CSV table of C-alpha atoms and ligand atoms in Angstrom, one decimal:
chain,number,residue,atom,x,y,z
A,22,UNK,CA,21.6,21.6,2.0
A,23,UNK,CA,18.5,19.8,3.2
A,24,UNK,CA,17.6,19.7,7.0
A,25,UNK,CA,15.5,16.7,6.4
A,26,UNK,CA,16.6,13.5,7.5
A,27,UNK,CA,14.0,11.0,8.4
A,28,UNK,CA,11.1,10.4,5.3
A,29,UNK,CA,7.8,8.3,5.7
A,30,UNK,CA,6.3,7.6,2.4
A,31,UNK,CA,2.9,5.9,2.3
A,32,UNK,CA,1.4,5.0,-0.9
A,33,UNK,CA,-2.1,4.0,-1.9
A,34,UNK,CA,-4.2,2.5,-4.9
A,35,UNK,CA,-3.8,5.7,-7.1
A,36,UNK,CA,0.1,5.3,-7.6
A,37,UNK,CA,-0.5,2.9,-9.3
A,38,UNK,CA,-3.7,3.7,-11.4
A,39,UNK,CA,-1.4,5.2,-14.4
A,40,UNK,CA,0.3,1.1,-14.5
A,41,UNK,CA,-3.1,-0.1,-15.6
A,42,UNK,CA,-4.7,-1.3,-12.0
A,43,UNK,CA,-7.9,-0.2,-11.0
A,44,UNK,CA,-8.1,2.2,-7.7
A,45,UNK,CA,-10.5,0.9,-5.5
A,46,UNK,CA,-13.2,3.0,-4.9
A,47,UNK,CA,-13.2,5.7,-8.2
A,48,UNK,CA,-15.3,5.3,-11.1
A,49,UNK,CA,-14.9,1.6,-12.7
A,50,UNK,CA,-13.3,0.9,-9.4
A,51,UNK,CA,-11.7,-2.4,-8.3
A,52,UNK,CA,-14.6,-3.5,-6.4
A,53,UNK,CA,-17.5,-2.5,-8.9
A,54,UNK,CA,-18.3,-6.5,-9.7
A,55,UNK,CA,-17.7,-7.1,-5.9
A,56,UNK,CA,-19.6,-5.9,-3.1
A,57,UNK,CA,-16.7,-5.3,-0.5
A,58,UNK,CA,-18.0,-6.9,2.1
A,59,UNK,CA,-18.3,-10.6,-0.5
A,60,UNK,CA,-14.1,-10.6,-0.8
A,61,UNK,CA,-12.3,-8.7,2.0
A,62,UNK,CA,-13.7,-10.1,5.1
A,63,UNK,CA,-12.4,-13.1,7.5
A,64,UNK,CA,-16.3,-13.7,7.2
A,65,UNK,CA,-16.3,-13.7,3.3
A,66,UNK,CA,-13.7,-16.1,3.3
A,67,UNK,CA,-15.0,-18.6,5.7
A,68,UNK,CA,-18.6,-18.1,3.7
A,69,UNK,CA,-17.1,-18.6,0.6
A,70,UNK,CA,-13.6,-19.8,0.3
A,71,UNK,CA,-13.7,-20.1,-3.5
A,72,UNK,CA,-14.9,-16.8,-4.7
A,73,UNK,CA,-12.2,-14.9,-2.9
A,74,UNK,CA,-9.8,-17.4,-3.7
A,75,UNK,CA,-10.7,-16.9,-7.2
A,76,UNK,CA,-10.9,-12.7,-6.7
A,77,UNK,CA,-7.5,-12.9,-5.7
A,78,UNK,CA,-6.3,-15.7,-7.8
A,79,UNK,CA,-7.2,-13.1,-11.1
A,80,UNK,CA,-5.5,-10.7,-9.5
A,81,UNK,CA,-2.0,-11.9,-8.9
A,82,UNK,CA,-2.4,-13.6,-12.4
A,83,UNK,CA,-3.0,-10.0,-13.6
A,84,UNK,CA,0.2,-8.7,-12.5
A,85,UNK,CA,2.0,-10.2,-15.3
A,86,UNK,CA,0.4,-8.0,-17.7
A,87,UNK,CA,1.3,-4.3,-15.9
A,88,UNK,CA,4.9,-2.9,-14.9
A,89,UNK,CA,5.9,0.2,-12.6
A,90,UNK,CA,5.8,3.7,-13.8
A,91,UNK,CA,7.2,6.3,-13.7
A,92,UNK,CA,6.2,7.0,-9.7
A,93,UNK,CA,7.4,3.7,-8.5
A,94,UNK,CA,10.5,4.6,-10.4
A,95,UNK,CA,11.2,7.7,-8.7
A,96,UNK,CA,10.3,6.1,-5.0
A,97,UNK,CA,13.3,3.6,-6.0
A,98,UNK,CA,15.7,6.1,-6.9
A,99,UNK,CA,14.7,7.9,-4.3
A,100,UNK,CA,15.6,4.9,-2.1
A,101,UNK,CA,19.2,4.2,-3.7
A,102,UNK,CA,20.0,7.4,-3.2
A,103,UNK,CA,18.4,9.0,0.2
A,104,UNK,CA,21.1,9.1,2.9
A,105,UNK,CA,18.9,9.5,5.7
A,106,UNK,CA,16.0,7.1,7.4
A,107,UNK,CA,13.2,6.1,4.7
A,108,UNK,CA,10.3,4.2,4.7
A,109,UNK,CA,8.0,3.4,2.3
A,110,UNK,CA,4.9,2.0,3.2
A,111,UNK,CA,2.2,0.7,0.7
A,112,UNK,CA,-1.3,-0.3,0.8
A,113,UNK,CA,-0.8,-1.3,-1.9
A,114,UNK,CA,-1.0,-5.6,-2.7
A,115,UNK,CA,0.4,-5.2,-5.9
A,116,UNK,CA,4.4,-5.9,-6.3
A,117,UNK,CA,5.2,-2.7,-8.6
A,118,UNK,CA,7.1,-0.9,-6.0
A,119,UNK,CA,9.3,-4.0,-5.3
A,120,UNK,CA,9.5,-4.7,-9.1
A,121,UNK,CA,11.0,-0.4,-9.9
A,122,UNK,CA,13.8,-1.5,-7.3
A,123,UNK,CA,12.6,-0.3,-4.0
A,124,UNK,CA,14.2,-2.1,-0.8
A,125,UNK,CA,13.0,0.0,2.5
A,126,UNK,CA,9.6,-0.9,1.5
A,127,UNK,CA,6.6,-2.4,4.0
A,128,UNK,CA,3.5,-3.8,2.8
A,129,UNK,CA,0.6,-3.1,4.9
A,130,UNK,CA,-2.5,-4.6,3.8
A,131,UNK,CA,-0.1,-7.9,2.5
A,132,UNK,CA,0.9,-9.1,-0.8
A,133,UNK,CA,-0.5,-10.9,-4.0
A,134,UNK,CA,2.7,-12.6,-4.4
A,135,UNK,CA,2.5,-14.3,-0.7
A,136,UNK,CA,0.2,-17.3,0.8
A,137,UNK,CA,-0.4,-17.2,4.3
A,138,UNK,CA,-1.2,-20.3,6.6
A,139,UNK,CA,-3.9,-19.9,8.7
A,140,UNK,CA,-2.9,-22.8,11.2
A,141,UNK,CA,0.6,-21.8,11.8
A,142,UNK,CA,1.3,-18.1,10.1
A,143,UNK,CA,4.2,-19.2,7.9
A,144,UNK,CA,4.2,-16.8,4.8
A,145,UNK,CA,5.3,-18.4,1.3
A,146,UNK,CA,6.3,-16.7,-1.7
A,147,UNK,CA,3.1,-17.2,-4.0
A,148,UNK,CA,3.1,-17.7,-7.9
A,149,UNK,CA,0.0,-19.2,-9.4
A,150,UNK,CA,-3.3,-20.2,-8.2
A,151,UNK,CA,-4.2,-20.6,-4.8
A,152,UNK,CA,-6.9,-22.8,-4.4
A,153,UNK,CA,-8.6,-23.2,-1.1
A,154,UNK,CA,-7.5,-26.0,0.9
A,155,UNK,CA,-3.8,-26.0,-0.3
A,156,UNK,CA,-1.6,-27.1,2.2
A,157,UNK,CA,1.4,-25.3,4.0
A,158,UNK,CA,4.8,-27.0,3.4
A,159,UNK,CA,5.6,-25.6,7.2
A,160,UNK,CA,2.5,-27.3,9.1
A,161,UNK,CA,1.0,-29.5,6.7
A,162,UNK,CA,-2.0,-28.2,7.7
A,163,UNK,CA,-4.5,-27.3,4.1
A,164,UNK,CA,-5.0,-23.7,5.5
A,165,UNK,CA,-3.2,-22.1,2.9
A,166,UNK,CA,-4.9,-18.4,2.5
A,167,UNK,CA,-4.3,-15.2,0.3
A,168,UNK,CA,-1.8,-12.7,2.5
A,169,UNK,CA,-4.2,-10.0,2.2
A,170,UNK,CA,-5.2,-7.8,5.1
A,171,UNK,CA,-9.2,-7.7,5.6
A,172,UNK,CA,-11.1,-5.4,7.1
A,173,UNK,CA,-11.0,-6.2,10.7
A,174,UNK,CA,-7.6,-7.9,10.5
A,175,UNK,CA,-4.3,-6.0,11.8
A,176,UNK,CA,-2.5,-4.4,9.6
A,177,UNK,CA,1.0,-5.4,8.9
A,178,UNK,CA,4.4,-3.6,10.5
A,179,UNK,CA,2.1,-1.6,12.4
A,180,UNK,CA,4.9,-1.3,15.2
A,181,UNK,CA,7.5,-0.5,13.1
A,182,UNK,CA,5.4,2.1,11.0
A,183,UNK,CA,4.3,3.8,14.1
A,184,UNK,CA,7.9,4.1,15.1
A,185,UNK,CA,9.0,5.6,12.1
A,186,UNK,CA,6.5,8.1,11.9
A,187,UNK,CA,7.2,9.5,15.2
A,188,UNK,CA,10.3,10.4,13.9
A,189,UNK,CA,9.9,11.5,10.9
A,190,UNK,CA,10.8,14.9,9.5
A,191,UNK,CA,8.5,14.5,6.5
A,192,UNK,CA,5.4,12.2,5.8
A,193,UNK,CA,4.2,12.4,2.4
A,194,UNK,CA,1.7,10.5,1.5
A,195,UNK,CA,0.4,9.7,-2.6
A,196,UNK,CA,-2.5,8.1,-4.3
A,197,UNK,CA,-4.9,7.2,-1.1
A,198,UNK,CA,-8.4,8.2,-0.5
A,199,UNK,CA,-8.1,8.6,2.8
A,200,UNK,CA,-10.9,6.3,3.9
A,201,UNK,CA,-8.9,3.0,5.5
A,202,UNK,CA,-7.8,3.4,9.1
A,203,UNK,CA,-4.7,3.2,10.6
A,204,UNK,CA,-3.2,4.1,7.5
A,205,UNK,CA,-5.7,7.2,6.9
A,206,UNK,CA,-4.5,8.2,10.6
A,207,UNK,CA,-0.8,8.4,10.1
A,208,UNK,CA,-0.7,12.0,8.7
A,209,UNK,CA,-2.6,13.4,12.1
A,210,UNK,CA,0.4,10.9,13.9
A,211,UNK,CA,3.1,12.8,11.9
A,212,UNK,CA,2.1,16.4,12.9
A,213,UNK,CA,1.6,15.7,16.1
A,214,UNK,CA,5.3,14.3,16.3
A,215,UNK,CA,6.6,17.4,14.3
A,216,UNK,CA,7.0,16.4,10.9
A,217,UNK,CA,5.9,18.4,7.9
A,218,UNK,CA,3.5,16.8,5.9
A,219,UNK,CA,2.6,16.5,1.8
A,220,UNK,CA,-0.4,15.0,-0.3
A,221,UNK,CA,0.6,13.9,-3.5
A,222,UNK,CA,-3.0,12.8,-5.3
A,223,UNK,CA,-4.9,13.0,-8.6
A,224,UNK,CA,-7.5,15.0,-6.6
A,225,UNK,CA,-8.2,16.3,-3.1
A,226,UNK,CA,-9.0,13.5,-0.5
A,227,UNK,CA,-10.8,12.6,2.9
A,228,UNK,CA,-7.4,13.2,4.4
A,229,UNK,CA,-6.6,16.7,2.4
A,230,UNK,CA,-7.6,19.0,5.2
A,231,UNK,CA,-4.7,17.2,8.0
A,232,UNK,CA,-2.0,18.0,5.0
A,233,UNK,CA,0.4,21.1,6.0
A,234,UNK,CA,0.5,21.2,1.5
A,235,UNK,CA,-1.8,19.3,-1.1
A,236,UNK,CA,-0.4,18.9,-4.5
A,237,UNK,CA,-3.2,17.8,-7.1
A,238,UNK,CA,-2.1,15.9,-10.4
A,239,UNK,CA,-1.5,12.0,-11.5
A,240,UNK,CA,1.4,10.4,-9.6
A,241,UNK,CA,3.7,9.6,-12.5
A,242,UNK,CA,4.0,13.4,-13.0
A,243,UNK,CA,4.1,14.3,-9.2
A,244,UNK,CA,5.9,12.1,-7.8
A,245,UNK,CA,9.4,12.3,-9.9
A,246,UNK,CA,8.9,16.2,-9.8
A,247,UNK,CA,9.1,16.2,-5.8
A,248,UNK,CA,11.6,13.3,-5.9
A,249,UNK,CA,14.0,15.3,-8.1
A,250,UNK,CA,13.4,18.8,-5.6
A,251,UNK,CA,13.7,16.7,-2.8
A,252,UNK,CA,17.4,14.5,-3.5
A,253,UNK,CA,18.8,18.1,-5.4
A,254,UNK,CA,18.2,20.1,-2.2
A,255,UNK,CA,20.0,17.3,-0.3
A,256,UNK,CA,23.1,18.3,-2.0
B,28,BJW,C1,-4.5,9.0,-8.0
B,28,BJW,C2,-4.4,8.6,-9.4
B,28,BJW,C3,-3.2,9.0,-10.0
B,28,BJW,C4,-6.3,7.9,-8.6
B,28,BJW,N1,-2.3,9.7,-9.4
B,28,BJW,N2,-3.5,9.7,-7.4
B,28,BJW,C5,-15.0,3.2,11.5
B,28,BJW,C6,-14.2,4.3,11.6
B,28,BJW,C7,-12.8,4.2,11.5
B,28,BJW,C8,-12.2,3.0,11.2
B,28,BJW,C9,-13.1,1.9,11.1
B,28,BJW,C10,-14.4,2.0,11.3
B,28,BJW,N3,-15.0,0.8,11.1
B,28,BJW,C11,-14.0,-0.1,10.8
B,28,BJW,C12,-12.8,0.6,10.8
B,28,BJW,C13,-11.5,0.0,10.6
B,28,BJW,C14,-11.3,-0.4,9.1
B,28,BJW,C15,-11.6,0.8,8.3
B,28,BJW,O1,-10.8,1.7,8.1
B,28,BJW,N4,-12.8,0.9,7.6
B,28,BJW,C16,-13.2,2.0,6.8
B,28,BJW,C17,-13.9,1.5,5.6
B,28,BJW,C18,-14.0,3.0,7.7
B,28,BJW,N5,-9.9,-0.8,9.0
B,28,BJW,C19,-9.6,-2.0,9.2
B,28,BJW,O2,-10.4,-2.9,9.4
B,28,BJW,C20,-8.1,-2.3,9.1
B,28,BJW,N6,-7.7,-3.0,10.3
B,28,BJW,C21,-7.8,-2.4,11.5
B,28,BJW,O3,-8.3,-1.3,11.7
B,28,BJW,O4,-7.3,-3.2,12.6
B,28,BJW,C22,-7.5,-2.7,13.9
B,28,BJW,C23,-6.3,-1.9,14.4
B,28,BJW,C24,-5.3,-1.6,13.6
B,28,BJW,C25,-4.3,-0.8,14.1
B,28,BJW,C26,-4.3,-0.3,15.3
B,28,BJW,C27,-5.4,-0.6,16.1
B,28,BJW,C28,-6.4,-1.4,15.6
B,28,BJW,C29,-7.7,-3.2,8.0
B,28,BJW,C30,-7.9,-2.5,6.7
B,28,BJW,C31,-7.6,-3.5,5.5
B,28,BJW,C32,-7.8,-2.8,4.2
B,28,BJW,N7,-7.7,-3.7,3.2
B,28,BJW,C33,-7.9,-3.3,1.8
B,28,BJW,C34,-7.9,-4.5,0.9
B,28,BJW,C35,-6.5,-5.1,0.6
B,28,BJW,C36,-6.6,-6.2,-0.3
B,28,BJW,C37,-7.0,-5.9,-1.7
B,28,BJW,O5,-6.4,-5.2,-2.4
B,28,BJW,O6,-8.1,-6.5,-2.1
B,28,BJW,O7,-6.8,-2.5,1.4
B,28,BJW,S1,-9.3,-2.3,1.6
B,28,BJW,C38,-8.6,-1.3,0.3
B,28,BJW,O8,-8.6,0.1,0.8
B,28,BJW,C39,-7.1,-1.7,0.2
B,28,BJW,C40,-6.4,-0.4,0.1
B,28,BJW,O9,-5.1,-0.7,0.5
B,28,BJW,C41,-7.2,0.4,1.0
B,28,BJW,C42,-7.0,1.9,0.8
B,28,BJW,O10,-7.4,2.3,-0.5
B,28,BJW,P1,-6.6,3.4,-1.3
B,28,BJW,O11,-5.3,2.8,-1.6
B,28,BJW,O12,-6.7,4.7,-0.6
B,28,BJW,O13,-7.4,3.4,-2.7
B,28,BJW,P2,-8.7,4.2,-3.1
B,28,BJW,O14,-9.3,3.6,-4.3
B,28,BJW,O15,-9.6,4.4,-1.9
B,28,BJW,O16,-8.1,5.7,-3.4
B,28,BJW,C43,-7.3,5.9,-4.5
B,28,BJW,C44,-6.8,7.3,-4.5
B,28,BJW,O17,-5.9,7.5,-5.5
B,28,BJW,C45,-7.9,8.4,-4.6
B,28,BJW,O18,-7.7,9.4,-3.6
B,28,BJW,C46,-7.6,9.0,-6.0
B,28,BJW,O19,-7.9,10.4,-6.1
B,28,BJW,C47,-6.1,8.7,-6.2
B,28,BJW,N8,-5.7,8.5,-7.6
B,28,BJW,N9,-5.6,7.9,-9.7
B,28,BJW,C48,-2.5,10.1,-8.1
B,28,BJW,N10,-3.1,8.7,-11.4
């Protein structure tokens, strides 16, 4: 019988690499055609509403033609059936985690699948283009914007992710570089609260040093493996 009760999972670009989405800073990387700095700024977007519009608009239309695999799978049977606290965290924009079943799930760095209104913060379910200049249905106002976190921006939940990783028991983090604060912080934040940490990635990361254990292979092999050892020592 398992001693663990609380579990902070945070998941990055690489779980879902394997479902046919780029990662964003590997070789053939999601931002190869696009200088970072042209799409995921507040400054991009003011310079040039329609290109990241557009970035983002290819994107979300892109979604239709990749599914979960086999790690998003295990995360959500791993949520149906954990008895204690979980969390699962993504980075990730993409809705595969959501679409394998997973419920105690926070998104981050925001959501393809979600328009944002920059007059009055309202948040609506997204399908479809976004063209710049939509209005919001809330405020009327035609400051309809992707939900996306930019650099500079606040992450998401940032309260409630901080709370739950000071108690968790285990923090286990899969497919992330590493290289994006907070997120790249929270395994130094689980430590120092006690909690026993894992690193589930293709290869070692910027992060692999503050890992009590580093596990090196592709997610949709890693990730049911531990998921399986972790719910059968529960019993
Ligand atoms: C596999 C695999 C397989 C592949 N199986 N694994 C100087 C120092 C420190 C911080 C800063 C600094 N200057 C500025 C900052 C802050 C800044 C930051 O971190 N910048 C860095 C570049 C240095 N951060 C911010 O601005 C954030 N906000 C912020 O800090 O607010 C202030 C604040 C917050 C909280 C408390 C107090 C103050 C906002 C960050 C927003 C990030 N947004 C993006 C874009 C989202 C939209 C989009 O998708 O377009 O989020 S950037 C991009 O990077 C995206 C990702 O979520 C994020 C992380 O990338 P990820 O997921 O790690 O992907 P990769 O590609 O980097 O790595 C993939 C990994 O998978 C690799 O390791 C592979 O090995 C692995 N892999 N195949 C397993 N099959």
């Amino acid at each position: 019988m398992s001693t663990l009760h609380q579990l902070v999972v945070l998941t990055g670009a690489g779980i879902s690499a394997e479902s046919g989405i780029a990662t964003f800073r590997g070789p053939g990387g999601l931002w190869e055609g696009h200088r970072v700095e042209d799409v995921c700024t507040p400054e991009a977007l003011e310079r040039d509403p329609a290109l990241v519009h557009r970035f983002y608009d290819l994107r979300r239309a892109a979604l239709a033609t990749v599914a979960p695999n086999a790690a998003h799978r295990a995360l959500a049977r791993l949520d149906a059936a954990w008895p204690g606290e979980l969390l699962i965290v993504t980075q990730n924009v993409d809705d595969l985690h959501e679409r394998a079943g997973t419920r105690r799930l926070l998104h981050m760095h925001g959501a393809l699948r979600s328009a944002l209104c920059a007059a009055c913060g309202t948040r609506h379910q997204w399908e479809g283009a976004l063209p710049p200049g939509t209005g919001c249905a809330a405020c009327g106002a035609p400051a309809l914007r992707p939900d996306i976190v930019f650099f500079g921006e606040m992450p998401y939940g940032m309260e409630r992710i901080e709370a739950a990783v000071a108690r968790a028991d285990l923090f286990v983090s899969i497919g992330t570089s590493g290289a994006v604060y907070p997120a790249a912080g929270l395994v130094r934040a689980a430590s120092a609260a006690g909690a026993t940490t894992l690193e589930l990635n293709l290869e070692r990361s910027a992060g692999s040093d503050w890992f009590d254990t580093s596990r090196l292979g592709p997610a949709a092999s890693l990730v049911p493996e531990w998921v399986d050892s972790i719910l059968s020592a529960q019993k």
